[in-house]
Amino acid sequence: MKKNNKSIVIAVLIMIVMSLSGGVIYATVQTNNTKMSVSKVEALPGSTINVDVSIENNPGILGAVLSLSYDDGLTLVNATSGSAFSDLVMTPPGSYSSPCNFTWDGIEVDPNNVQDGAVLTLTFAVSDAASVGDVFD
């Protein structure tokens, strides 16, 4: 996306609470350095943006619940499970309203499929009423 003076910086710092409900598949990959992050995105009023929720140092998670909250200036219109949880089945929330929960579960994770990267890609519509310089959480 081109930067211009009409750009709105949307620091989509979504409050994420990650509950692990299965955890590690094999002890050799256990780590205390697992990190979740949310991409920072710039957008124009009225546009649609994709925001990735990613994992780093994935220990081989077998189940998770991600609780998502976001500002009124954003409307969640879609969500897709990312490749980092490719062995898990995602259950989306009943409605895309803030707050909402995304749940992943599985029976087993193939150690060869344990990877870092996108856990969830969220598609937001940015309010037409947004102004230059607005920052949404």
PDB file of C-alpha atoms in Angstrom:
ATOM      1  CA  MET A   1       0.000   0.000   0.000  1.00  0.00           C
ATOM      2  CA  LYS A   2       1.389   3.440  -0.901  1.00  0.00           C
ATOM      3  CA  LYS A   3       2.142   5.750   1.944  1.00  0.00           C
ATOM      4  CA  ASN A   4       0.630   9.193   1.689  1.00  0.00           C
ATOM      5  CA  ASN A   5      -0.562  11.877   4.040  1.00  0.00           C
ATOM      6  CA  LYS A   6      -4.006  10.292   4.172  1.00  0.00           C
ATOM      7  CA  SER A   7      -2.576   7.111   5.605  1.00  0.00           C
ATOM      8  CA  ILE A   8      -3.885   6.060   8.961  1.00  0.00           C
ATOM      9  CA  VAL A   9      -1.557   4.154  11.134  1.00  0.00           C
ATOM     10  CA  ILE A  10      -3.491   1.293  12.555  1.00  0.00           C
ATOM     11  CA  ALA A  11      -1.493  -0.282  15.269  1.00  0.00           C
ATOM     12  CA  VAL A  12      -3.716  -3.243  15.602  1.00  0.00           C
ATOM     13  CA  LEU A  13      -2.414  -4.207  18.988  1.00  0.00           C
ATOM     14  CA  ILE A  14      -5.168  -6.643  19.641  1.00  0.00           C
ATOM     15  CA  MET A  15      -5.449  -7.775  23.202  1.00  0.00           C
ATOM     16  CA  ILE A  16      -4.714 -11.443  22.870  1.00  0.00           C
ATOM     17  CA  VAL A  17      -5.074 -13.930  25.586  1.00  0.00           C
ATOM     18  CA  MET A  18      -3.716 -17.276  24.567  1.00  0.00           C
ATOM     19  CA  SER A  19      -4.714 -20.287  26.636  1.00  0.00           C
ATOM     20  CA  LEU A  20      -2.876 -23.415  25.805  1.00  0.00           C
ATOM     21  CA  SER A  21      -5.007 -26.465  26.330  1.00  0.00           C
ATOM     22  CA  GLY A  22      -2.797 -29.232  25.062  1.00  0.00           C
ATOM     23  CA  GLY A  23       0.656 -27.866  24.884  1.00  0.00           C
ATOM     24  CA  VAL A  24       3.784 -29.639  23.950  1.00  0.00           C
ATOM     25  CA  ILE A  25       3.856 -32.852  21.948  1.00  0.00           C
ATOM     26  CA  TYR A  26       7.441 -33.823  22.711  1.00  0.00           C
ATOM     27  CA  ALA A  27       9.685 -32.547  25.480  1.00  0.00           C
ATOM     28  CA  THR A  28      12.696 -31.787  23.277  1.00  0.00           C
ATOM     29  CA  VAL A  29      10.956 -28.712  21.819  1.00  0.00           C
ATOM     30  CA  GLN A  30       9.732 -27.247  25.088  1.00  0.00           C
ATOM     31  CA  THR A  31      10.647 -23.591  25.284  1.00  0.00           C
ATOM     32  CA  ASN A  32       9.919 -20.569  27.391  1.00  0.00           C
ATOM     33  CA  ASN A  33      10.523 -18.291  24.402  1.00  0.00           C
ATOM     34  CA  THR A  34       7.209 -18.821  22.614  1.00  0.00           C
ATOM     35  CA  LYS A  35       5.905 -15.426  21.478  1.00  0.00           C
ATOM     36  CA  MET A  36       2.655 -14.286  19.907  1.00  0.00           C
ATOM     37  CA  SER A  37       2.635 -11.079  17.869  1.00  0.00           C
ATOM     38  CA  VAL A  38       0.188  -9.015  15.840  1.00  0.00           C
ATOM     39  CA  SER A  39       1.266  -7.295  12.626  1.00  0.00           C
ATOM     40  CA  LYS A  40       1.190  -3.494  12.407  1.00  0.00           C
ATOM     41  CA  VAL A  41      -0.793  -2.261   9.411  1.00  0.00           C
ATOM     42  CA  GLU A  42      -1.389   1.118   7.736  1.00  0.00           C
ATOM     43  CA  ALA A  43      -4.674   1.779   5.956  1.00  0.00           C
ATOM     44  CA  LEU A  44      -6.992   4.423   4.562  1.00  0.00           C
ATOM     45  CA  PRO A  45     -10.483   5.161   5.870  1.00  0.00           C
ATOM     46  CA  GLY A  46     -13.008   2.795   4.292  1.00  0.00           C
ATOM     47  CA  SER A  47     -10.372   0.249   3.258  1.00  0.00           C
ATOM     48  CA  THR A  48     -10.036  -3.433   4.117  1.00  0.00           C
ATOM     49  CA  ILE A  49      -6.872  -4.757   5.745  1.00  0.00           C
ATOM     50  CA  ASN A  50      -5.396  -8.114   6.698  1.00  0.00           C
ATOM     51  CA  VAL A  51      -3.730  -8.495  10.078  1.00  0.00           C
ATOM     52  CA  ASP A  52      -1.674 -11.570  10.969  1.00  0.00           C
ATOM     53  CA  VAL A  53      -1.449 -13.049  14.435  1.00  0.00           C
ATOM     54  CA  SER A  54       1.806 -15.023  14.441  1.00  0.00           C
ATOM     55  CA  ILE A  55       3.742 -17.391  16.668  1.00  0.00           C
ATOM     56  CA  GLU A  56       7.497 -17.602  17.132  1.00  0.00           C
ATOM     57  CA  ASN A  57       9.273 -20.605  18.682  1.00  0.00           C
ATOM     58  CA  ASN A  58       6.192 -22.803  18.335  1.00  0.00           C
ATOM     59  CA  PRO A  59       6.685 -25.744  20.724  1.00  0.00           C
ATOM     60  CA  GLY A  60       4.093 -27.937  18.963  1.00  0.00           C
ATOM     61  CA  ILE A  61       0.811 -26.616  20.300  1.00  0.00           C
ATOM     62  CA  LEU A  62      -2.036 -29.145  20.259  1.00  0.00           C
ATOM     63  CA  GLY A  63      -4.880 -26.857  21.330  1.00  0.00           C
ATOM     64  CA  ALA A  64      -5.441 -23.165  21.951  1.00  0.00           C
ATOM     65  CA  VAL A  65      -8.052 -20.503  22.570  1.00  0.00           C
ATOM     66  CA  LEU A  66      -7.342 -16.996  21.336  1.00  0.00           C
ATOM     67  CA  SER A  67      -9.528 -14.226  22.768  1.00  0.00           C
ATOM     68  CA  LEU A  68      -9.745 -11.204  20.499  1.00  0.00           C
ATOM     69  CA  SER A  69     -10.823  -7.638  21.332  1.00  0.00           C
ATOM     70  CA  TYR A  70     -10.588  -4.670  18.983  1.00  0.00           C
ATOM     71  CA  ASP A  71     -11.712  -1.023  18.691  1.00  0.00           C
ATOM     72  CA  ASP A  72     -15.065   0.183  17.380  1.00  0.00           C
ATOM     73  CA  GLY A  73     -13.307   1.802  14.395  1.00  0.00           C
ATOM     74  CA  LEU A  74     -12.669  -1.670  12.996  1.00  0.00           C
ATOM     75  CA  THR A  75     -15.137  -4.330  11.842  1.00  0.00           C
ATOM     76  CA  LEU A  76     -13.944  -7.921  11.662  1.00  0.00           C
ATOM     77  CA  VAL A  77     -15.252  -9.338   8.377  1.00  0.00           C
ATOM     78  CA  ASN A  78     -13.264 -12.577   8.019  1.00  0.00           C
ATOM     79  CA  ALA A  79     -10.737 -14.812   9.745  1.00  0.00           C
ATOM     80  CA  THR A  80      -8.698 -17.719   8.403  1.00  0.00           C
ATOM     81  CA  SER A  81      -6.465 -20.176  10.202  1.00  0.00           C
ATOM     82  CA  GLY A  82      -2.783 -19.813   9.368  1.00  0.00           C
ATOM     83  CA  SER A  83      -0.143 -22.374   8.473  1.00  0.00           C
ATOM     84  CA  ALA A  84       1.479 -22.492  11.935  1.00  0.00           C
ATOM     85  CA  PHE A  85      -1.501 -24.501  13.243  1.00  0.00           C
ATOM     86  CA  SER A  86      -1.989 -26.546  10.055  1.00  0.00           C
ATOM     87  CA  ASP A  87      -2.502 -29.840  11.961  1.00  0.00           C
ATOM     88  CA  LEU A  88      -5.266 -28.315  14.103  1.00  0.00           C
ATOM     89  CA  VAL A  89      -8.936 -27.668  13.393  1.00  0.00           C
ATOM     90  CA  MET A  90     -10.089 -24.097  13.987  1.00  0.00           C
ATOM     91  CA  THR A  91     -13.538 -23.360  15.371  1.00  0.00           C
ATOM     92  CA  PRO A  92     -14.407 -19.727  14.658  1.00  0.00           C
ATOM     93  CA  PRO A  93     -16.625 -17.673  16.962  1.00  0.00           C
ATOM     94  CA  GLY A  94     -20.386 -17.651  16.431  1.00  0.00           C
ATOM     95  CA  SER A  95     -20.144 -13.993  15.396  1.00  0.00           C
ATOM     96  CA  TYR A  96     -17.309 -11.639  14.582  1.00  0.00           C
ATOM     97  CA  SER A  97     -18.030  -9.123  17.331  1.00  0.00           C
ATOM     98  CA  SER A  98     -15.573  -7.855  19.917  1.00  0.00           C
ATOM     99  CA  PRO A  99     -14.709  -9.723  22.063  1.00  0.00           C
ATOM    100  CA  CYS A 100     -14.721 -13.143  20.403  1.00  0.00           C
ATOM    101  CA  ASN A 101     -12.849 -16.461  20.761  1.00  0.00           C
ATOM    102  CA  PHE A 102     -11.093 -18.623  18.184  1.00  0.00           C
ATOM    103  CA  THR A 103     -10.418 -22.228  19.228  1.00  0.00           C
ATOM    104  CA  TRP A 104      -7.983 -24.777  17.768  1.00  0.00           C
ATOM    105  CA  ASP A 105      -7.768 -28.435  18.690  1.00  0.00           C
ATOM    106  CA  GLY A 106      -6.351 -31.659  17.405  1.00  0.00           C
ATOM    107  CA  ILE A 107      -5.568 -35.237  18.338  1.00  0.00           C
ATOM    108  CA  GLU A 108      -1.868 -35.119  17.528  1.00  0.00           C
ATOM    109  CA  VAL A 109       0.633 -32.842  15.833  1.00  0.00           C
ATOM    110  CA  ASP A 110       3.160 -34.263  13.401  1.00  0.00           C
ATOM    111  CA  PRO A 111       6.590 -33.013  14.620  1.00  0.00           C
ATOM    112  CA  ASN A 112       7.496 -32.350  10.963  1.00  0.00           C
ATOM    113  CA  ASN A 113       4.589 -29.869  10.729  1.00  0.00           C
ATOM    114  CA  VAL A 114       5.527 -27.791  13.776  1.00  0.00           C
ATOM    115  CA  GLN A 115       6.395 -24.362  12.419  1.00  0.00           C
ATOM    116  CA  ASP A 116       6.450 -20.668  13.191  1.00  0.00           C
ATOM    117  CA  GLY A 117       4.335 -18.195  11.264  1.00  0.00           C
ATOM    118  CA  ALA A 118       0.747 -17.063  10.964  1.00  0.00           C
ATOM    119  CA  VAL A 119      -1.721 -18.597  13.397  1.00  0.00           C
ATOM    120  CA  LEU A 120      -4.651 -16.479  12.238  1.00  0.00           C
ATOM    121  CA  THR A 121      -5.256 -13.896   9.510  1.00  0.00           C
ATOM    122  CA  LEU A 122      -7.919 -11.364  10.423  1.00  0.00           C
ATOM    123  CA  THR A 123      -9.623  -9.202   7.796  1.00  0.00           C
ATOM    124  CA  PHE A 124     -10.909  -5.866   9.089  1.00  0.00           C
ATOM    125  CA  ALA A 125     -12.914  -3.105   7.443  1.00  0.00           C
ATOM    126  CA  VAL A 126     -11.677   0.323   8.553  1.00  0.00           C
ATOM    127  CA  SER A 127     -14.406   2.839   9.405  1.00  0.00           C
ATOM    128  CA  ASP A 128     -15.097   5.580   6.852  1.00  0.00           C
ATOM    129  CA  ALA A 129     -15.181   7.939   9.842  1.00  0.00           C
ATOM    130  CA  ALA A 130     -11.521   7.269  10.703  1.00  0.00           C
ATOM    131  CA  SER A 131      -9.209  10.289  10.598  1.00  0.00           C
ATOM    132  CA  VAL A 132      -5.553  10.717   9.708  1.00  0.00           C
ATOM    133  CA  GLY A 133      -3.456   9.684  12.681  1.00  0.00           C
ATOM    134  CA  ASP A 134      -6.079   7.460  14.313  1.00  0.00           C
ATOM    135  CA  VAL A 135      -4.609   4.440  16.039  1.00  0.00           C
ATOM    136  CA  PHE A 136      -6.825   1.461  16.729  1.00  0.00           C
ATOM    137  CA  ASP A 137      -6.131  -1.255  19.285  1.00  0.00           C
TER     138      ASP A 137
END
